[in-house]
Amino acid sequence: MKEEALKIRKKILPMKDAYEELDPEERTELKQLQKEHDDLYNALCDEDKKWYDSQFSDWYAKYLDIETKIFIKPSEGC
């Protein structure tokens, strides 16, 4: 269950980042995924929540690094 919650969270995050670009069907899917994620997460025991938070934190750091390298290009000088 914790793995499924984490999998869904990883799918939700990029969708939220691009929310304004989502069509109505995708926004509905996002809403459903968010509810499914929240239900799963709330059902986790404290130990599983700690695992989830640790795994998500590691993944999110990598996600931000990649997003930064892709979308924020450093200046190449004069």
XYZ file of C-alpha atoms in Angstrom:
78
model
C 0.000 0.000 0.000
C 2.820 2.437 0.828
C 4.441 1.730 -2.542
C 1.182 2.415 -4.368
C 0.690 5.703 -2.490
C 4.218 6.756 -3.411
C 3.711 5.765 -7.057
C 0.561 7.866 -7.245
C 2.272 10.830 -5.559
C 5.040 10.713 -8.138
C 2.416 10.859 -10.873
C 0.466 13.678 -9.193
C 3.355 16.080 -8.688
C 4.171 16.787 -12.361
C 0.462 17.100 -13.093
C 0.118 19.730 -10.367
C 3.157 21.570 -11.714
C 1.483 21.796 -15.125
C -2.076 22.236 -13.839
C -2.925 25.212 -16.043
C -1.914 23.216 -19.115
C -4.119 20.223 -18.258
C -7.324 19.686 -20.160
C -10.574 19.076 -18.218
C -10.192 15.287 -18.481
C -6.674 15.425 -17.058
C -7.818 17.705 -14.236
C -10.518 15.182 -13.367
C -7.914 12.412 -13.386
C -5.689 14.494 -11.105
C -8.542 15.013 -8.659
C -9.262 11.270 -8.602
C -5.593 10.398 -8.159
C -5.289 12.900 -5.318
C -8.237 11.332 -3.510
C -6.880 7.826 -4.044
C -3.471 8.933 -2.770
C -4.919 10.645 0.284
C -7.020 7.592 1.162
C -4.003 5.296 0.862
C -1.692 7.624 2.773
C -4.161 8.126 5.605
C -4.470 4.353 5.982
C -0.711 3.900 6.472
C 0.733 3.166 9.897
C 3.299 5.595 11.320
C 6.220 3.379 10.294
C 4.977 3.214 6.700
C 4.440 6.993 6.660
C 8.061 7.494 7.743
C 9.208 5.185 4.932
C 6.962 7.010 2.457
C 8.206 10.437 3.548
C 11.837 9.333 3.306
C 11.387 7.786 -0.138
C 9.422 10.773 -1.412
C 12.018 13.195 -0.085
C 14.804 11.388 -1.949
C 12.774 11.232 -5.149
C 11.677 14.867 -4.889
C 15.264 16.088 -4.559
C 16.117 14.259 -7.795
C 12.950 15.563 -9.449
C 13.819 19.171 -8.583
C 17.374 18.709 -9.809
C 16.171 17.422 -13.168
C 13.463 20.086 -13.491
C 16.017 22.784 -12.742
C 18.470 21.464 -15.319
C 15.776 21.191 -17.970
C 13.823 24.412 -17.429
C 16.309 26.825 -15.871
C 19.278 27.224 -18.128
C 22.317 28.940 -16.623
C 23.617 32.035 -18.343
C 26.310 31.316 -20.896
C 28.055 34.641 -20.356
C 28.303 37.767 -22.479
